[in-house]
Amino acid sequence: MADKKAPQGSNTLAGRLARLGLKRDADFALHLPLRYEDETRITPLADARPGVAAQFEVEVVDSEIAYRPRRQLIARVRDAGGTLSLRFLNFYPSQQKVLQPGVRLRVFGEVHEGYLGAEIIHPRFHVVAAGESLPEGLTPVYPTTAGLGQGTLRRLIEKALARIDLGETLPPELVQRLGLPGIAEAIRFLHNPPPEISQAALEARDFPAWRRVQFDELLAQQLSLRRAYLARRARGAPQLLPTAKLTNALLQSLPFRLTGAQDRAWREIATDLGQPHPMQRLLQGDVGSGKTVVAALAMLHAVEAGHQAALMAPTEILAEQHYRKLAAWLAPLGIEVAWLTGSLKKRDKDAAIARVGAGETPIAIGTHALIEDKVEFARLGLAIVDEQHRFGVRQRLALKDKGAFAHQLAMSATPIPRTLAMSYYADLDVSVLDEMPPGRTPVTTKLVAEARRDEVLKRVHDACRAGRQAYWVCPLIEESEALQLKTAEETYARLVADLSDLKVGLVHGRLKAAEKAEVMAAFVRNEIQVLVATTVIEVGVDVPNASLMVIEHAERFGLAQLHQLRGRVGRGAEASACILIYAQPLGETARGRLKVIFETSDGFAIAREDLRLRGPGEFIGARQSGMPLLRYADLDDTVLVEKARAIAEDMLRASPARAEAHLQRWLGGREELLKA
Ligand code: ADP
Ligand code: MG
């Protein structure tokens, strides 16, 4: 079945090619082999060795569709010295038609001893043309998609290579200095390796032709980020000059003093806001490091300067919490805060929108509702996005665009390892909160097998009887929302029974916003002692009296998720604990994750491990970063990334035409997303 969201005609050849990003000749030229196969020789069937890929030339004896144990196409073939079965579990009618008795084939694959004797499952094959010679060099194998065969792809690439002028985009002296081959030479070489080159040499990452391609890819990435950065610097933004009246009043009314890190970040932000071009800054600080108050100061700075500020959060629970906290801080200063979420009554929502639009409310806090079309600000000067990794690029852009030239602050607890920050976020300035507010006691992490759930219950019971509170996160069921709901309700029912002398509450994603808010408020007031929750409480929630976090089936959660959840406790002076209940047997990755979360509480170290376990693409998410993923280069290749960065700067200054040509070749029309 075709995916509903797939573009029209996705089952046509053009559609399949589009899925691979193949449109222009340059796209085909840069679609490089995944690996190579040696089809320069024919191996007699009698010499086939199990598990070793080889090419055979055979004649079809017969072919049939078998239905047991499942539908499959089986062809029997032979050469002078042996026989072989070819087995296809997925096949096209056209393949079946080709496999007629007497037809000569070249077949490539690994022979296994199967149920029917020697067989190859899903071999690559083609009909041998009269007088067809063997290729002289290795055969490239390209990344492809369902319904698009290697043969077709190879022919299209060959055609594109014949037409295209792969001119050098780098200055010749640079190519020489880098000690790399020319780009045309490198690309043609990788598509059509000459006979004398060995497979091992060609498949090594540091093979010179590959190095050149990797460099060019990184250079395109850096050029594009650098250009977006320069474009932003060139745009105008309102200079928000402080009077320090409101910000000082807030600082004086807070029950705490800013940490050194908060103070530094706040100054950096204030400086940016006073510039005549838009700020684009990431405030990065581990869970609990105190980002909210820095956001509040930034918003007041904008208000002092006569502008409006908006703060968008990814969940209703978090938005509501921000709203309550900020309203409490700002009401004594005479600052009104508007509240905008999807669940407001229409009348209240329209009233809030009207006040924001008329400029009567200087500050607006909310969820995605803030970026609805109807919402217009009279003079938005600062847009803040909390937990920015939870939003897509377009959503982040939409908030900023509510003010023609608004300054932008993103906040995140997800630390970004250095090499990633250097590339994906090269267009951002970054402030880091690397210091926790004082008086925190570190959270103890415990791993407990499911068989010992009773001990955990007793611990929760005792803590709550002593006046503390606990979160109980129920098992994660990602594949089905209905099942997730059922699990949450069952966990709740069970805990109500097991902890009959405590007040137990339940919060999950299916509750109406008002119901969620009610449960959270009761938890904040300590009218609920144990809060059973799904991951709706994962980000941002701040209830300092809660000192226990229990996570059931912890082995199902991701590392970042576990770290965020654990960050919900340890926010008060009381010693806190995070208890991870796991079910056996543990898979290898799950074991690895639990080990990391048990051994470290440092968000940076955890992010680094997360990156190692998952790979950079998934870590950031291509969609989220707006950055086309690197196909050939590796972000961990710090030396090459640094080189590309320095050269990108020079090139934009000294030879903008070359820079443009280079970007066109690599990114074509895909660049606009980068300006997020
Ligand atoms: P996060 O960075 O995870 O968003 P929050 O802004 O929610 O962290 O802050 C966590 C808690 O620390 C809040 O209760 C907040 O009021 C408190 N806090 C923030 N800054 C300080 C400080 N400098 N000293 C003491 N407590 C602070
Ligand atoms: Mg927060």
PDB file of N, CA, C and O in Angstrom, residues 175-224:
ATOM      1  N   VAL A 175      43.183  22.431  -3.283  1.00  0.00           N
ATOM      2  CA  VAL A 175      43.145  20.991  -3.535  1.00  0.00           C
ATOM      3  C   VAL A 175      44.533  20.402  -3.302  1.00  0.00           C
ATOM      4  O   VAL A 175      44.698  19.355  -2.679  1.00  0.00           O
ATOM      5  N   GLN A 176      45.527  21.144  -3.778  1.00  0.00           N
ATOM      6  CA  GLN A 176      46.889  20.665  -3.644  1.00  0.00           C
ATOM      7  C   GLN A 176      47.314  20.634  -2.172  1.00  0.00           C
ATOM      8  O   GLN A 176      47.884  19.657  -1.695  1.00  0.00           O
ATOM      9  N   ARG A 177      46.970  21.709  -1.470  1.00  0.00           N
ATOM     10  CA  ARG A 177      47.346  21.811  -0.059  1.00  0.00           C
ATOM     11  C   ARG A 177      46.701  20.686   0.756  1.00  0.00           C
ATOM     12  O   ARG A 177      47.299  20.139   1.676  1.00  0.00           O
ATOM     13  N   LEU A 178      45.470  20.340   0.412  1.00  0.00           N
ATOM     14  CA  LEU A 178      44.785  19.276   1.144  1.00  0.00           C
ATOM     15  C   LEU A 178      45.343  17.894   0.792  1.00  0.00           C
ATOM     16  O   LEU A 178      45.080  16.914   1.467  1.00  0.00           O
ATOM     17  N   GLY A 179      46.091  17.832  -0.309  1.00  0.00           N
ATOM     18  CA  GLY A 179      46.651  16.553  -0.738  1.00  0.00           C
ATOM     19  C   GLY A 179      45.582  15.581  -1.215  1.00  0.00           C
ATOM     20  O   GLY A 179      45.685  14.379  -1.026  1.00  0.00           O
ATOM     21  N   LEU A 180      44.532  16.129  -1.820  1.00  0.00           N
ATOM     22  CA  LEU A 180      43.425  15.276  -2.252  1.00  0.00           C
ATOM     23  C   LEU A 180      43.283  15.317  -3.769  1.00  0.00           C
ATOM     24  O   LEU A 180      43.689  16.284  -4.404  1.00  0.00           O
ATOM     25  N   PRO A 181      42.668  14.273  -4.349  1.00  0.00           N
ATOM     26  CA  PRO A 181      42.443  14.293  -5.799  1.00  0.00           C
ATOM     27  C   PRO A 181      41.390  15.325  -6.181  1.00  0.00           C
ATOM     28  O   PRO A 181      40.638  15.799  -5.330  1.00  0.00           O
ATOM     29  N   GLY A 182      41.324  15.668  -7.460  1.00  0.00           N
ATOM     30  CA  GLY A 182      40.287  16.563  -7.966  1.00  0.00           C
ATOM     31  C   GLY A 182      38.926  15.902  -7.810  1.00  0.00           C
ATOM     32  O   GLY A 182      38.821  14.675  -7.759  1.00  0.00           O
ATOM     33  N   ILE A 183      37.874  16.714  -7.771  1.00  0.00           N
ATOM     34  CA  ILE A 183      36.551  16.159  -7.486  1.00  0.00           C
ATOM     35  C   ILE A 183      36.044  15.288  -8.634  1.00  0.00           C
ATOM     36  O   ILE A 183      35.458  14.223  -8.413  1.00  0.00           O
ATOM     37  N   ALA A 184      36.262  15.713  -9.870  1.00  0.00           N
ATOM     38  CA  ALA A 184      35.768  14.931 -11.007  1.00  0.00           C
ATOM     39  C   ALA A 184      36.444  13.563 -11.004  1.00  0.00           C
ATOM     40  O   ALA A 184      35.789  12.523 -11.119  1.00  0.00           O
ATOM     41  N   GLU A 185      37.738  13.596 -10.828  1.00  0.00           N
ATOM     42  CA  GLU A 185      38.516  12.358 -10.790  1.00  0.00           C
ATOM     43  C   GLU A 185      38.001  11.440  -9.672  1.00  0.00           C
ATOM     44  O   GLU A 185      37.765  10.247  -9.872  1.00  0.00           O
ATOM     45  N   ALA A 186      37.798  12.015  -8.487  1.00  0.00           N
ATOM     46  CA  ALA A 186      37.355  11.215  -7.330  1.00  0.00           C
ATOM     47  C   ALA A 186      36.002  10.568  -7.602  1.00  0.00           C
ATOM     48  O   ALA A 186      35.801   9.376  -7.375  1.00  0.00           O
ATOM     49  N   ILE A 187      35.072  11.362  -8.109  1.00  0.00           N
ATOM     50  CA  ILE A 187      33.718  10.845  -8.306  1.00  0.00           C
ATOM     51  C   ILE A 187      33.682   9.770  -9.394  1.00  0.00           C
ATOM     52  O   ILE A 187      33.105   8.699  -9.225  1.00  0.00           O
ATOM     53  N   ARG A 188      34.354  10.039 -10.502  1.00  0.00           N
ATOM     54  CA  ARG A 188      34.346   9.045 -11.588  1.00  0.00           C
ATOM     55  C   ARG A 188      35.032   7.761 -11.151  1.00  0.00           C
ATOM     56  O   ARG A 188      34.615   6.659 -11.487  1.00  0.00           O
ATOM     57  N   PHE A 189      36.069   7.917 -10.370  1.00  0.00           N
ATOM     58  CA  PHE A 189      36.806   6.769  -9.853  1.00  0.00           C
ATOM     59  C   PHE A 189      35.909   5.891  -8.978  1.00  0.00           C
ATOM     60  O   PHE A 189      35.876   4.671  -9.108  1.00  0.00           O
ATOM     61  N   LEU A 190      35.132   6.532  -8.089  1.00  0.00           N
ATOM     62  CA  LEU A 190      34.309   5.765  -7.150  1.00  0.00           C
ATOM     63  C   LEU A 190      33.158   5.056  -7.856  1.00  0.00           C
ATOM     64  O   LEU A 190      32.737   3.981  -7.454  1.00  0.00           O
ATOM     65  N   HIS A 191      32.646   5.645  -8.941  1.00  0.00           N
ATOM     66  CA  HIS A 191      31.577   4.985  -9.698  1.00  0.00           C
ATOM     67  C   HIS A 191      32.132   3.854 -10.561  1.00  0.00           C
ATOM     68  O   HIS A 191      31.470   2.843 -10.758  1.00  0.00           O
ATOM     69  N   ASN A 192      33.325   4.064 -11.085  1.00  0.00           N
ATOM     70  CA  ASN A 192      33.913   3.084 -12.010  1.00  0.00           C
ATOM     71  C   ASN A 192      35.346   2.767 -11.633  1.00  0.00           C
ATOM     72  O   ASN A 192      36.270   3.192 -12.306  1.00  0.00           O
ATOM     73  N   PRO A 193      35.553   2.038 -10.572  1.00  0.00           N
ATOM     74  CA  PRO A 193      36.934   1.813 -10.137  1.00  0.00           C
ATOM     75  C   PRO A 193      37.713   1.025 -11.190  1.00  0.00           C
ATOM     76  O   PRO A 193      37.160   0.089 -11.780  1.00  0.00           O
ATOM     77  N   PRO A 194      38.934   1.410 -11.451  1.00  0.00           N
ATOM     78  CA  PRO A 194      39.756   0.696 -12.427  1.00  0.00           C
ATOM     79  C   PRO A 194      40.110  -0.705 -11.908  1.00  0.00           C
ATOM     80  O   PRO A 194      40.078  -0.940 -10.705  1.00  0.00           O
ATOM     81  N   PRO A 195      40.425  -1.624 -12.841  1.00  0.00           N
ATOM     82  CA  PRO A 195      40.614  -3.032 -12.491  1.00  0.00           C
ATOM     83  C   PRO A 195      41.691  -3.288 -11.431  1.00  0.00           C
ATOM     84  O   PRO A 195      41.547  -4.192 -10.632  1.00  0.00           O
ATOM     85  N   GLU A 196      42.738  -2.449 -11.419  1.00  0.00           N
ATOM     86  CA  GLU A 196      43.852  -2.812 -10.547  1.00  0.00           C
ATOM     87  C   GLU A 196      43.591  -2.495  -9.070  1.00  0.00           C
ATOM     88  O   GLU A 196      44.365  -2.889  -8.212  1.00  0.00           O
ATOM     89  N   ILE A 197      42.494  -1.830  -8.788  1.00  0.00           N
ATOM     90  CA  ILE A 197      42.281  -1.417  -7.405  1.00  0.00           C
ATOM     91  C   ILE A 197      41.584  -2.527  -6.604  1.00  0.00           C
ATOM     92  O   ILE A 197      40.661  -3.151  -7.084  1.00  0.00           O
ATOM     93  N   SER A 198      42.058  -2.758  -5.399  1.00  0.00           N
ATOM     94  CA  SER A 198      41.488  -3.871  -4.632  1.00  0.00           C
ATOM     95  C   SER A 198      40.243  -3.412  -3.880  1.00  0.00           C
ATOM     96  O   SER A 198      40.075  -2.242  -3.556  1.00  0.00           O
ATOM     97  N   GLN A 199      39.376  -4.369  -3.611  1.00  0.00           N
ATOM     98  CA  GLN A 199      38.133  -4.070  -2.921  1.00  0.00           C
ATOM     99  C   GLN A 199      38.402  -3.486  -1.531  1.00  0.00           C
ATOM    100  O   GLN A 199      37.748  -2.536  -1.117  1.00  0.00           O
ATOM    101  N   ALA A 200      39.371  -4.057  -0.834  1.00  0.00           N
ATOM    102  CA  ALA A 200      39.675  -3.596   0.525  1.00  0.00           C
ATOM    103  C   ALA A 200      40.115  -2.131   0.507  1.00  0.00           C
ATOM    104  O   ALA A 200      39.648  -1.327   1.319  1.00  0.00           O
ATOM    105  N   ALA A 201      40.982  -1.776  -0.444  1.00  0.00           N
ATOM    106  CA  ALA A 201      41.478  -0.399  -0.519  1.00  0.00           C
ATOM    107  C   ALA A 201      40.317   0.546  -0.785  1.00  0.00           C
ATOM    108  O   ALA A 201      40.171   1.590  -0.155  1.00  0.00           O
ATOM    109  N   LEU A 202      39.471   0.150  -1.707  1.00  0.00           N
ATOM    110  CA  LEU A 202      38.379   0.995  -2.152  1.00  0.00           C
ATOM    111  C   LEU A 202      37.323   1.203  -1.069  1.00  0.00           C
ATOM    112  O   LEU A 202      36.685   2.244  -0.990  1.00  0.00           O
ATOM    113  N   GLU A 203      37.157   0.195  -0.240  1.00  0.00           N
ATOM    114  CA  GLU A 203      36.112   0.306   0.778  1.00  0.00           C
ATOM    115  C   GLU A 203      36.618   0.927   2.074  1.00  0.00           C
ATOM    116  O   GLU A 203      35.845   1.131   3.006  1.00  0.00           O
ATOM    117  N   ALA A 204      37.908   1.251   2.140  1.00  0.00           N
ATOM    118  CA  ALA A 204      38.437   1.888   3.355  1.00  0.00           C
ATOM    119  C   ALA A 204      37.994   3.349   3.376  1.00  0.00           C
ATOM    120  O   ALA A 204      37.995   4.021   2.350  1.00  0.00           O
ATOM    121  N   ARG A 205      37.627   3.821   4.556  1.00  0.00           N
ATOM    122  CA  ARG A 205      37.126   5.185   4.690  1.00  0.00           C
ATOM    123  C   ARG A 205      38.140   6.255   4.307  1.00  0.00           C
ATOM    124  O   ARG A 205      37.786   7.359   3.934  1.00  0.00           O
ATOM    125  N   ASP A 206      39.417   5.923   4.473  1.00  0.00           N
ATOM    126  CA  ASP A 206      40.416   6.967   4.229  1.00  0.00           C
ATOM    127  C   ASP A 206      41.034   6.873   2.837  1.00  0.00           C
ATOM    128  O   ASP A 206      42.062   7.466   2.565  1.00  0.00           O
ATOM    129  N   PHE A 207      40.388   6.130   1.956  1.00  0.00           N
ATOM    130  CA  PHE A 207      40.826   6.085   0.573  1.00  0.00           C
ATOM    131  C   PHE A 207      40.735   7.512   0.002  1.00  0.00           C
ATOM    132  O   PHE A 207      39.728   8.205   0.208  1.00  0.00           O
ATOM    133  N   PRO A 208      41.789   7.998  -0.708  1.00  0.00           N
ATOM    134  CA  PRO A 208      41.824   9.420  -1.095  1.00  0.00           C
ATOM    135  C   PRO A 208      40.564   9.924  -1.806  1.00  0.00           C
ATOM    136  O   PRO A 208      40.097  11.032  -1.513  1.00  0.00           O
ATOM    137  N   ALA A 209      40.002   9.145  -2.703  1.00  0.00           N
ATOM    138  CA  ALA A 209      38.805   9.617  -3.411  1.00  0.00           C
ATOM    139  C   ALA A 209      37.655   9.831  -2.423  1.00  0.00           C
ATOM    140  O   ALA A 209      36.898  10.804  -2.519  1.00  0.00           O
ATOM    141  N   TRP A 210      37.519   8.946  -1.468  1.00  0.00           N
ATOM    142  CA  TRP A 210      36.476   9.113  -0.448  1.00  0.00           C
ATOM    143  C   TRP A 210      36.753  10.330   0.422  1.00  0.00           C
ATOM    144  O   TRP A 210      35.845  11.072   0.796  1.00  0.00           O
ATOM    145  N   ARG A 211      38.023  10.538   0.756  1.00  0.00           N
ATOM    146  CA  ARG A 211      38.381  11.703   1.580  1.00  0.00           C
ATOM    147  C   ARG A 211      37.942  12.986   0.882  1.00  0.00           C
ATOM    148  O   ARG A 211      37.422  13.902   1.494  1.00  0.00           O
ATOM    149  N   ARG A 212      38.164  13.025  -0.421  1.00  0.00           N
ATOM    150  CA  ARG A 212      37.803  14.221  -1.160  1.00  0.00           C
ATOM    151  C   ARG A 212      36.283  14.446  -1.100  1.00  0.00           C
ATOM    152  O   ARG A 212      35.807  15.551  -0.870  1.00  0.00           O
ATOM    153  N   VAL A 213      35.528  13.373  -1.289  1.00  0.00           N
ATOM    154  CA  VAL A 213      34.072  13.483  -1.254  1.00  0.00           C
ATOM    155  C   VAL A 213      33.610  13.909   0.141  1.00  0.00           C
ATOM    156  O   VAL A 213      32.749  14.780   0.297  1.00  0.00           O
ATOM    157  N   GLN A 214      34.210  13.314   1.163  1.00  0.00           N
ATOM    158  CA  GLN A 214      33.840  13.669   2.534  1.00  0.00           C
ATOM    159  C   GLN A 214      34.119  15.144   2.803  1.00  0.00           C
ATOM    160  O   GLN A 214      33.312  15.852   3.390  1.00  0.00           O
ATOM    161  N   PHE A 215      35.279  15.574   2.335  1.00  0.00           N
ATOM    162  CA  PHE A 215      35.620  16.978   2.560  1.00  0.00           C
ATOM    163  C   PHE A 215      34.600  17.890   1.883  1.00  0.00           C
ATOM    164  O   PHE A 215      34.106  18.855   2.464  1.00  0.00           O
ATOM    165  N   ASP A 216      34.286  17.589   0.631  1.00  0.00           N
ATOM    166  CA  ASP A 216      33.345  18.442  -0.108  1.00  0.00           C
ATOM    167  C   ASP A 216      31.972  18.471   0.554  1.00  0.00           C
ATOM    168  O   ASP A 216      31.303  19.499   0.583  1.00  0.00           O
ATOM    169  N   GLU A 217      31.573  17.329   1.073  1.00  0.00           N
ATOM    170  CA  GLU A 217      30.270  17.278   1.729  1.00  0.00           C
ATOM    171  C   GLU A 217      30.266  18.153   2.991  1.00  0.00           C
ATOM    172  O   GLU A 217      29.347  18.940   3.219  1.00  0.00           O
ATOM    173  N   LEU A 218      31.314  18.025   3.785  1.00  0.00           N
ATOM    174  CA  LEU A 218      31.407  18.850   4.990  1.00  0.00           C
ATOM    175  C   LEU A 218      31.508  20.331   4.639  1.00  0.00           C
ATOM    176  O   LEU A 218      30.925  21.186   5.306  1.00  0.00           O
ATOM    177  N   LEU A 219      32.232  20.605   3.577  1.00  0.00           N
ATOM    178  CA  LEU A 219      32.382  22.000   3.170  1.00  0.00           C
ATOM    179  C   LEU A 219      31.018  22.587   2.799  1.00  0.00           C
ATOM    180  O   LEU A 219      30.683  23.714   3.180  1.00  0.00           O
ATOM    181  N   ALA A 220      30.219  21.807   2.080  1.00  0.00           N
ATOM    182  CA  ALA A 220      28.884  22.289   1.709  1.00  0.00           C
ATOM    183  C   ALA A 220      28.074  22.588   2.966  1.00  0.00           C
ATOM    184  O   ALA A 220      27.390  23.610   3.067  1.00  0.00           O
ATOM    185  N   GLN A 221      28.172  21.707   3.924  1.00  0.00           N
ATOM    186  CA  GLN A 221      27.432  21.893   5.169  1.00  0.00           C
ATOM    187  C   GLN A 221      27.880  23.178   5.872  1.00  0.00           C
ATOM    188  O   GLN A 221      27.069  23.995   6.304  1.00  0.00           O
ATOM    189  N   GLN A 222      29.186  23.358   5.968  1.00  0.00           N
ATOM    190  CA  GLN A 222      29.707  24.530   6.663  1.00  0.00           C
ATOM    191  C   GLN A 222      29.397  25.822   5.907  1.00  0.00           C
ATOM    192  O   GLN A 222      29.074  26.832   6.520  1.00  0.00           O
ATOM    193  N   LEU A 223      29.496  25.768   4.582  1.00  0.00           N
ATOM    194  CA  LEU A 223      29.179  26.957   3.783  1.00  0.00           C
ATOM    195  C   LEU A 223      27.748  27.390   4.026  1.00  0.00           C
ATOM    196  O   LEU A 223      27.452  28.573   4.196  1.00  0.00           O
ATOM    197  N   SER A 224      26.892  26.394   4.038  1.00  0.00           N
ATOM    198  CA  SER A 224      25.490  26.695   4.153  1.00  0.00           C
ATOM    199  C   SER A 224      25.159  27.283   5.527  1.00  0.00           C
ATOM    200  O   SER A 224      24.407  28.246   5.646  1.00  0.00           O
TER     201      SER A 224
END
